[in-house]
Short mmCIF file of N, CA and C in Angstrom, two decimals:
data_model
loop_
_atom_site.label_atom_id
_atom_site.label_comp_id
_atom_site.label_asym_id
_atom_site.label_seq_id
_atom_site.Cartn_x
_atom_site.Cartn_y
_atom_site.Cartn_z
N MET V 582 119.51 114.00 -6.17
CA MET V 582 119.92 112.62 -6.34
C MET V 582 121.42 112.53 -6.10
N ILE V 583 121.85 111.54 -5.34
CA ILE V 583 123.26 111.31 -5.04
C ILE V 583 123.65 110.00 -5.69
N ASP V 584 124.72 110.01 -6.47
CA ASP V 584 125.17 108.80 -7.15
C ASP V 584 126.46 108.33 -6.51
N LYS V 585 126.46 107.13 -5.96
CA LYS V 585 127.64 106.55 -5.32
C LYS V 585 128.01 105.26 -6.04
N GLY V 586 128.58 105.38 -7.21
CA GLY V 586 128.96 104.19 -7.96
C GLY V 586 127.74 103.44 -8.44
N LEU V 587 127.58 102.19 -8.00
CA LEU V 587 126.44 101.38 -8.40
C LEU V 587 125.16 101.76 -7.67
N LEU V 588 125.29 102.33 -6.48
CA LEU V 588 124.12 102.62 -5.66
C LEU V 588 123.63 104.02 -5.96
N THR V 589 122.33 104.19 -6.17
CA THR V 589 121.75 105.50 -6.43
C THR V 589 120.67 105.76 -5.40
N TYR V 590 120.75 106.89 -4.73
CA TYR V 590 119.77 107.27 -3.73
C TYR V 590 119.01 108.48 -4.23
N GLU V 591 117.70 108.39 -4.27
CA GLU V 591 116.86 109.53 -4.64
C GLU V 591 116.08 109.95 -3.41
N ASN V 592 115.77 111.23 -3.31
CA ASN V 592 114.98 111.76 -2.20
C ASN V 592 115.64 111.43 -0.86
N THR V 593 116.81 112.00 -0.63
CA THR V 593 117.59 111.67 0.56
C THR V 593 117.01 112.24 1.84
N SER V 594 116.01 113.12 1.75
CA SER V 594 115.42 113.68 2.97
C SER V 594 114.40 112.73 3.60
N SER V 595 113.92 111.76 2.85
CA SER V 595 112.91 110.82 3.34
C SER V 595 113.57 109.60 3.96
N LEU V 596 112.91 109.04 4.98
CA LEU V 596 113.39 107.79 5.55
C LEU V 596 113.17 106.63 4.59
N LEU V 597 112.09 106.70 3.81
CA LEU V 597 111.82 105.68 2.80
C LEU V 597 112.46 106.14 1.51
N LYS V 598 113.61 105.57 1.17
CA LYS V 598 114.38 105.99 0.01
C LYS V 598 113.99 105.15 -1.20
N THR V 599 113.86 105.82 -2.34
CA THR V 599 113.67 105.11 -3.59
C THR V 599 115.05 104.79 -4.10
N GLN V 600 115.40 103.51 -4.14
CA GLN V 600 116.75 103.12 -4.48
C GLN V 600 116.72 102.20 -5.69
N THR V 601 117.69 102.39 -6.57
CA THR V 601 117.76 101.55 -7.76
C THR V 601 119.20 101.11 -7.98
N LEU V 602 119.34 100.00 -8.63
CA LEU V 602 120.65 99.49 -9.04
C LEU V 602 120.63 99.29 -10.54
N ALA V 603 121.77 99.49 -11.16
CA ALA V 603 121.87 99.23 -12.60
C ALA V 603 121.71 97.73 -12.83
N PRO V 604 120.91 97.34 -13.84
CA PRO V 604 120.75 95.90 -14.11
C PRO V 604 122.07 95.29 -14.57
N VAL V 605 122.34 94.08 -14.10
CA VAL V 605 123.59 93.38 -14.41
C VAL V 605 123.28 92.06 -15.09
N GLU V 606 123.95 91.81 -16.20
CA GLU V 606 123.81 90.51 -16.85
C GLU V 606 124.72 89.54 -16.14
N TRP V 607 124.15 88.46 -15.63
CA TRP V 607 124.92 87.50 -14.83
C TRP V 607 125.79 86.66 -15.73
N ARG V 608 127.03 86.45 -15.31
CA ARG V 608 127.96 85.61 -16.06
C ARG V 608 128.77 84.76 -15.09
N LYS V 609 129.35 83.73 -15.62
CA LYS V 609 130.15 82.82 -14.80
C LYS V 609 131.35 83.56 -14.22
N GLY V 610 131.64 83.30 -12.95
CA GLY V 610 132.76 83.93 -12.29
C GLY V 610 132.37 85.05 -11.33
N LEU V 611 131.15 85.55 -11.42
CA LEU V 611 130.71 86.56 -10.47
C LEU V 611 130.40 85.89 -9.13
N VAL V 612 130.69 86.57 -8.05
CA VAL V 612 130.49 86.02 -6.71
C VAL V 612 129.32 86.72 -6.05
N ARG V 613 128.29 85.96 -5.68
CA ARG V 613 127.10 86.52 -5.03
C ARG V 613 127.20 86.37 -3.53
N THR V 614 126.28 87.05 -2.85
CA THR V 614 126.23 86.96 -1.39
C THR V 614 125.57 85.67 -0.94
N GLY V 615 125.80 85.32 0.29
CA GLY V 615 125.16 84.16 0.90
C GLY V 615 124.11 84.61 1.89
N LEU V 616 123.57 83.67 2.62
CA LEU V 616 122.56 83.94 3.64
C LEU V 616 122.98 83.31 4.95
N ILE V 617 122.38 83.78 6.03
CA ILE V 617 122.61 83.21 7.36
C ILE V 617 121.40 82.34 7.69
N ALA V 618 121.63 81.09 8.04
CA ALA V 618 120.53 80.17 8.32
C ALA V 618 120.82 79.39 9.60
N ARG V 619 119.77 78.78 10.12
CA ARG V 619 119.87 77.93 11.30
C ARG V 619 119.39 76.53 10.92
N LYS V 620 120.15 75.52 11.32
CA LYS V 620 119.77 74.14 11.04
C LYS V 620 118.60 73.76 11.95
N ILE V 621 117.53 73.24 11.33
CA ILE V 621 116.36 72.86 12.13
C ILE V 621 116.07 71.36 12.06
N GLY V 622 116.84 70.64 11.27
CA GLY V 622 116.61 69.20 11.24
C GLY V 622 117.38 68.51 10.14
N HIS V 623 117.35 67.19 10.23
CA HIS V 623 118.03 66.32 9.27
C HIS V 623 117.00 65.27 8.86
N TYR V 624 116.64 65.25 7.56
CA TYR V 624 115.56 64.39 7.13
C TYR V 624 115.97 63.55 5.92
N PRO V 625 115.50 62.31 5.84
CA PRO V 625 115.74 61.51 4.64
C PRO V 625 114.64 61.75 3.60
N LEU V 626 115.02 61.73 2.33
CA LEU V 626 114.05 61.78 1.22
C LEU V 626 114.33 60.59 0.32
N TRP V 627 113.31 60.11 -0.38
CA TRP V 627 113.48 58.98 -1.28
C TRP V 627 113.12 59.41 -2.69
N LEU V 628 113.95 59.01 -3.64
CA LEU V 628 113.68 59.28 -5.05
C LEU V 628 112.68 58.26 -5.57
N LYS V 629 112.19 58.47 -6.78
CA LYS V 629 111.21 57.55 -7.38
C LYS V 629 111.77 56.15 -7.57
N ASN V 630 113.09 56.04 -7.74
CA ASN V 630 113.70 54.73 -7.92
C ASN V 630 114.01 54.04 -6.59
N GLY V 631 113.65 54.66 -5.45
CA GLY V 631 113.85 54.05 -4.14
C GLY V 631 115.15 54.44 -3.45
N LYS V 632 115.98 55.23 -4.10
CA LYS V 632 117.24 55.63 -3.50
C LYS V 632 116.99 56.68 -2.41
N ARG V 633 117.68 56.50 -1.28
CA ARG V 633 117.54 57.41 -0.14
C ARG V 633 118.56 58.54 -0.25
N ILE V 634 118.12 59.77 0.02
CA ILE V 634 118.99 60.94 0.04
C ILE V 634 118.84 61.61 1.39
N ASP V 635 119.97 61.87 2.06
CA ASP V 635 119.93 62.59 3.33
C ASP V 635 119.90 64.09 3.05
N THR V 636 118.99 64.81 3.69
CA THR V 636 118.87 66.25 3.50
C THR V 636 118.92 66.96 4.84
N THR V 637 119.28 68.22 4.79
CA THR V 637 119.30 69.07 5.98
C THR V 637 118.34 70.22 5.76
N ALA V 638 117.46 70.46 6.71
CA ALA V 638 116.51 71.57 6.63
C ALA V 638 117.10 72.78 7.33
N LEU V 639 117.11 73.92 6.62
CA LEU V 639 117.63 75.16 7.16
C LEU V 639 116.55 76.21 7.21
N GLN V 640 116.56 77.02 8.26
CA GLN V 640 115.61 78.12 8.40
C GLN V 640 116.37 79.42 8.16
N ILE V 641 115.91 80.21 7.19
CA ILE V 641 116.50 81.51 6.91
C ILE V 641 115.63 82.53 7.62
N ALA V 642 116.14 83.07 8.73
CA ALA V 642 115.33 83.93 9.60
C ALA V 642 115.69 85.40 9.43
N ASP V 643 114.83 86.16 8.76
CA ASP V 643 114.89 87.62 8.77
C ASP V 643 116.25 88.18 8.34
N ASN V 644 116.75 87.75 7.18
CA ASN V 644 118.03 88.24 6.66
C ASN V 644 117.86 89.58 5.96
N HIS V 645 118.73 90.53 6.26
CA HIS V 645 118.73 91.84 5.62
C HIS V 645 120.17 92.26 5.32
N VAL V 646 120.35 93.00 4.23
CA VAL V 646 121.65 93.59 3.93
C VAL V 646 121.81 94.80 4.84
N VAL V 647 122.90 94.84 5.59
CA VAL V 647 123.16 95.93 6.52
C VAL V 647 124.06 96.98 5.88
N LYS V 648 125.09 96.53 5.16
CA LYS V 648 126.05 97.48 4.63
C LYS V 648 126.79 96.88 3.44
N TYR V 649 127.12 97.73 2.46
CA TYR V 649 127.96 97.31 1.34
C TYR V 649 129.26 98.10 1.41
N ILE V 650 130.38 97.39 1.35
CA ILE V 650 131.70 98.03 1.36
C ILE V 650 132.30 97.81 -0.03
N PRO V 651 132.48 98.89 -0.82
CA PRO V 651 133.02 98.73 -2.17
C PRO V 651 134.48 98.29 -2.15
N PRO V 652 134.98 97.76 -3.28
CA PRO V 652 136.35 97.23 -3.33
C PRO V 652 137.42 98.25 -2.92
N ASP V 653 137.24 99.54 -3.25
CA ASP V 653 138.27 100.51 -2.91
C ASP V 653 138.32 100.82 -1.41
N SER V 654 137.23 100.54 -0.68
CA SER V 654 137.20 100.77 0.78
C SER V 654 137.44 99.50 1.58
N PHE V 655 137.28 98.34 0.95
CA PHE V 655 137.39 97.06 1.67
C PHE V 655 138.84 96.65 1.79
N SER V 656 139.29 96.41 3.01
CA SER V 656 140.63 95.89 3.23
C SER V 656 140.54 94.72 4.20
N PRO V 657 140.91 93.52 3.75
CA PRO V 657 140.84 92.34 4.61
C PRO V 657 141.75 92.50 5.83
N THR V 658 141.42 91.78 6.88
CA THR V 658 142.16 91.92 8.14
C THR V 658 143.47 91.15 8.15
N THR V 659 143.63 90.17 7.28
CA THR V 659 144.87 89.40 7.27
C THR V 659 145.62 89.60 5.95
N ARG V 660 146.93 89.56 5.99
CA ARG V 660 147.75 89.81 4.80
C ARG V 660 147.60 88.70 3.76
N LYS V 661 147.34 87.47 4.18
CA LYS V 661 147.26 86.37 3.21
C LYS V 661 146.06 86.51 2.28
N HIS V 662 145.05 87.29 2.66
CA HIS V 662 143.87 87.47 1.83
C HIS V 662 143.92 88.72 0.95
N LEU V 663 144.98 89.52 1.07
CA LEU V 663 145.04 90.77 0.30
C LEU V 663 144.95 90.53 -1.21
N LYS V 664 145.71 89.56 -1.75
CA LYS V 664 145.68 89.28 -3.18
C LYS V 664 144.42 88.54 -3.58
N THR V 665 143.93 87.66 -2.73
CA THR V 665 142.75 86.86 -3.03
C THR V 665 141.51 87.74 -3.21
N TYR V 666 141.36 88.76 -2.39
CA TYR V 666 140.16 89.59 -2.40
C TYR V 666 140.32 90.88 -3.19
N ARG V 667 141.42 91.06 -3.91
CA ARG V 667 141.63 92.28 -4.68
C ARG V 667 140.53 92.43 -5.74
N GLY V 668 139.90 93.58 -5.77
CA GLY V 668 138.85 93.85 -6.74
C GLY V 668 137.47 93.38 -6.31
N LEU V 669 137.36 92.80 -5.11
CA LEU V 669 136.07 92.32 -4.62
C LEU V 669 135.59 93.22 -3.48
N GLY V 670 134.29 93.34 -3.35
CA GLY V 670 133.69 94.11 -2.27
C GLY V 670 133.23 93.19 -1.15
N CYS V 671 132.56 93.79 -0.18
CA CYS V 671 132.10 93.03 0.98
C CYS V 671 130.67 93.46 1.31
N LEU V 672 129.84 92.49 1.62
CA LEU V 672 128.46 92.75 1.99
C LEU V 672 128.26 92.25 3.41
N LEU V 673 127.75 93.10 4.27
CA LEU V 673 127.45 92.73 5.65
C LEU V 673 125.97 92.37 5.73
N VAL V 674 125.69 91.12 6.10
CA VAL V 674 124.32 90.61 6.19
C VAL V 674 124.01 90.27 7.64
N GLY V 675 122.82 90.64 8.09
CA GLY V 675 122.40 90.35 9.46
C GLY V 675 121.15 89.50 9.47
N SER V 676 120.97 88.74 10.55
CA SER V 676 119.76 87.92 10.68
C SER V 676 119.26 87.96 12.12
N GLU V 677 118.00 87.68 12.27
CA GLU V 677 117.30 87.60 13.56
C GLU V 677 117.34 88.94 14.32
N SER V 678 116.28 89.70 14.18
CA SER V 678 116.17 91.00 14.86
C SER V 678 116.25 90.82 16.37
N ILE V 679 116.77 91.85 17.03
CA ILE V 679 116.96 91.82 18.48
C ILE V 679 116.54 93.17 19.05
N ASP V 680 116.20 93.18 20.32
CA ASP V 680 115.79 94.40 21.01
C ASP V 680 116.97 95.38 21.08
N PRO V 681 116.81 96.61 20.56
CA PRO V 681 117.91 97.59 20.56
C PRO V 681 118.38 97.98 21.96
N ASN V 682 117.53 97.84 22.96
CA ASN V 682 117.91 98.21 24.33
C ASN V 682 118.97 97.26 24.92
N LEU V 683 119.16 96.11 24.32
CA LEU V 683 120.13 95.13 24.81
C LEU V 683 121.52 95.34 24.21
N LEU V 684 121.68 96.30 23.30
CA LEU V 684 122.92 96.47 22.55
C LEU V 684 123.66 97.74 22.93
N THR V 685 124.96 97.76 22.67
CA THR V 685 125.77 98.94 22.94
C THR V 685 125.60 99.96 21.81
N ALA V 686 125.98 101.20 22.09
CA ALA V 686 125.86 102.27 21.10
C ALA V 686 126.77 102.02 19.90
N GLY V 687 127.95 101.46 20.13
CA GLY V 687 128.86 101.15 19.05
C GLY V 687 128.29 100.12 18.08
N TYR V 688 127.67 99.09 18.61
CA TYR V 688 127.06 98.05 17.78
C TYR V 688 125.86 98.62 17.02
N MET V 689 125.10 99.49 17.65
CA MET V 689 123.94 100.12 17.01
C MET V 689 124.36 100.99 15.84
N GLY V 690 125.58 101.55 15.88
CA GLY V 690 126.07 102.40 14.81
C GLY V 690 126.20 101.67 13.48
N LEU V 691 126.38 100.35 13.50
CA LEU V 691 126.45 99.57 12.27
C LEU V 691 125.15 99.64 11.48
N PHE V 692 124.04 99.80 12.16
CA PHE V 692 122.72 99.73 11.53
C PHE V 692 122.14 101.09 11.22
N LYS V 693 122.80 102.16 11.63
CA LYS V 693 122.26 103.51 11.54
C LYS V 693 121.88 103.93 10.12
N GLY V 694 122.75 103.75 9.15
CA GLY V 694 122.48 104.22 7.79
C GLY V 694 121.65 103.28 6.95
N SER V 695 121.43 102.06 7.39
CA SER V 695 120.75 101.08 6.54
C SER V 695 119.24 101.06 6.68
N GLY V 696 118.71 101.57 7.78
CA GLY V 696 117.27 101.52 8.00
C GLY V 696 116.79 100.14 8.41
N VAL V 697 117.70 99.32 8.91
CA VAL V 697 117.38 97.95 9.31
C VAL V 697 117.40 97.87 10.83
N MET V 698 116.46 97.13 11.39
CA MET V 698 116.47 96.88 12.83
C MET V 698 117.76 96.14 13.19
N PRO V 699 118.30 96.36 14.39
CA PRO V 699 119.52 95.65 14.80
C PRO V 699 119.33 94.14 14.73
N LYS V 700 120.40 93.47 14.34
CA LYS V 700 120.37 92.02 14.15
C LYS V 700 121.28 91.32 15.15
N LYS V 701 120.86 90.12 15.51
CA LYS V 701 121.59 89.29 16.47
C LYS V 701 122.86 88.71 15.85
N ASN V 702 122.78 88.24 14.60
CA ASN V 702 123.90 87.60 13.92
C ASN V 702 124.32 88.45 12.72
N LEU V 703 125.61 88.66 12.58
CA LEU V 703 126.17 89.38 11.43
C LEU V 703 127.21 88.51 10.75
N SER V 704 127.27 88.62 9.42
CA SER V 704 128.28 87.88 8.68
C SER V 704 128.70 88.70 7.46
N ARG V 705 130.00 88.61 7.13
CA ARG V 705 130.52 89.29 5.94
C ARG V 705 130.61 88.29 4.81
N PHE V 706 130.20 88.74 3.61
CA PHE V 706 130.30 87.92 2.41
C PHE V 706 131.09 88.70 1.38
N ILE V 707 132.13 88.08 0.85
CA ILE V 707 132.95 88.69 -0.19
C ILE V 707 132.20 88.52 -1.51
N ILE V 708 131.98 89.63 -2.24
CA ILE V 708 131.18 89.58 -3.46
C ILE V 708 131.86 90.37 -4.58
N SER V 709 131.43 90.11 -5.80
CA SER V 709 131.85 90.92 -6.94
C SER V 709 131.12 92.25 -6.87
N PRO V 710 131.74 93.34 -7.32
CA PRO V 710 131.06 94.64 -7.29
C PRO V 710 129.75 94.65 -8.08
N GLN V 711 129.66 93.83 -9.12
CA GLN V 711 128.43 93.77 -9.92
C GLN V 711 127.29 93.11 -9.16
N ALA V 712 127.59 92.37 -8.10
CA ALA V 712 126.58 91.65 -7.33
C ALA V 712 126.15 92.43 -6.09
N ALA V 713 126.46 93.73 -6.04
CA ALA V 713 126.12 94.55 -4.88
C ALA V 713 124.60 94.63 -4.71
N ILE V 714 124.17 94.61 -3.46
CA ILE V 714 122.75 94.72 -3.11
C ILE V 714 122.61 95.90 -2.18
N LEU V 715 121.55 96.66 -2.34
CA LEU V 715 121.34 97.86 -1.54
C LEU V 715 121.13 97.53 -0.07
N PRO V 716 121.67 98.35 0.85
CA PRO V 716 121.40 98.17 2.27
C PRO V 716 119.91 98.28 2.55
N GLY V 717 119.41 97.41 3.42
CA GLY V 717 118.00 97.37 3.75
C GLY V 717 117.22 96.34 2.97
N THR V 718 117.83 95.73 1.96
CA THR V 718 117.16 94.72 1.15
C THR V 718 116.99 93.43 1.94
N GLN V 719 115.78 92.89 1.92
CA GLN V 719 115.52 91.62 2.61
C GLN V 719 115.94 90.47 1.71
N LEU V 720 116.60 89.48 2.29
CA LEU V 720 117.04 88.30 1.56
C LEU V 720 116.31 87.08 2.10
N ASN V 721 115.91 86.18 1.20
CA ASN V 721 115.23 84.96 1.63
C ASN V 721 115.63 83.81 0.71
N ALA V 722 114.96 82.69 0.82
CA ALA V 722 115.32 81.48 0.08
C ALA V 722 115.20 81.67 -1.43
N THR V 723 114.41 82.63 -1.90
CA THR V 723 114.27 82.83 -3.34
C THR V 723 115.54 83.45 -3.94
N HIS V 724 116.51 83.76 -3.11
CA HIS V 724 117.81 84.25 -3.58
C HIS V 724 118.53 83.15 -4.38
N PHE V 725 118.18 81.90 -4.11
CA PHE V 725 118.76 80.75 -4.82
C PHE V 725 117.73 80.16 -5.77
N LYS V 726 118.23 79.51 -6.84
CA LYS V 726 117.36 78.85 -7.79
C LYS V 726 117.27 77.37 -7.44
N VAL V 727 116.19 76.73 -7.86
CA VAL V 727 116.00 75.30 -7.64
C VAL V 727 117.09 74.54 -8.39
N GLY V 728 117.73 73.60 -7.70
CA GLY V 728 118.77 72.78 -8.30
C GLY V 728 120.16 73.38 -8.19
N GLU V 729 120.27 74.57 -7.64
CA GLU V 729 121.55 75.23 -7.49
C GLU V 729 122.32 74.64 -6.32
N TYR V 730 123.62 74.45 -6.48
CA TYR V 730 124.46 73.95 -5.40
C TYR V 730 124.88 75.11 -4.51
N VAL V 731 124.93 74.86 -3.21
CA VAL V 731 125.36 75.89 -2.27
C VAL V 731 126.44 75.33 -1.36
N ASP V 732 127.32 76.22 -0.91
CA ASP V 732 128.33 75.86 0.08
C ASP V 732 127.78 76.22 1.43
N VAL V 733 127.95 75.32 2.39
CA VAL V 733 127.42 75.55 3.73
C VAL V 733 128.55 75.45 4.73
N ARG V 734 128.61 76.40 5.64
CA ARG V 734 129.57 76.35 6.76
C ARG V 734 128.77 76.35 8.04
N GLY V 735 129.22 75.57 9.00
CA GLY V 735 128.48 75.48 10.24
C GLY V 735 129.36 75.67 11.45
N LYS V 736 128.73 76.07 12.52
CA LYS V 736 129.41 76.20 13.80
C LYS V 736 128.72 75.26 14.78
N THR V 737 129.49 74.36 15.40
CA THR V 737 128.87 73.39 16.29
C THR V 737 129.34 73.60 17.71
#
């Protein structure tokens, strides 16, 4: 068994690793990871009192954790973020699997240790070390609770 901080790997000779994380009690101020989604439509909904609410439908397509970078290894690329991200780690999340034959060897190296098929879209999420998720973990809409507010960024 190899212990790397929060991440524990058992049976390292097998491709199918039994991995566990220490349970964490959630508290205010912890930063969780996000998901990569594609906008598929804009729809109106009506409440029981007749009020109209505009909603956006998002598709979360095949999200997986590719890599976790702990706070001691994570260094932001710009100086203005050095103090902001101090003590926080980084989670690399990918979405939408792609044919490996279409990719370069350097890009394929990102996915080598995670056991995840290469992904078309990659995004970094700054997270608290307590919110670390094991590489290879699939993420979907159940990552959020009903009624929870989310921040959305889009590229047009």
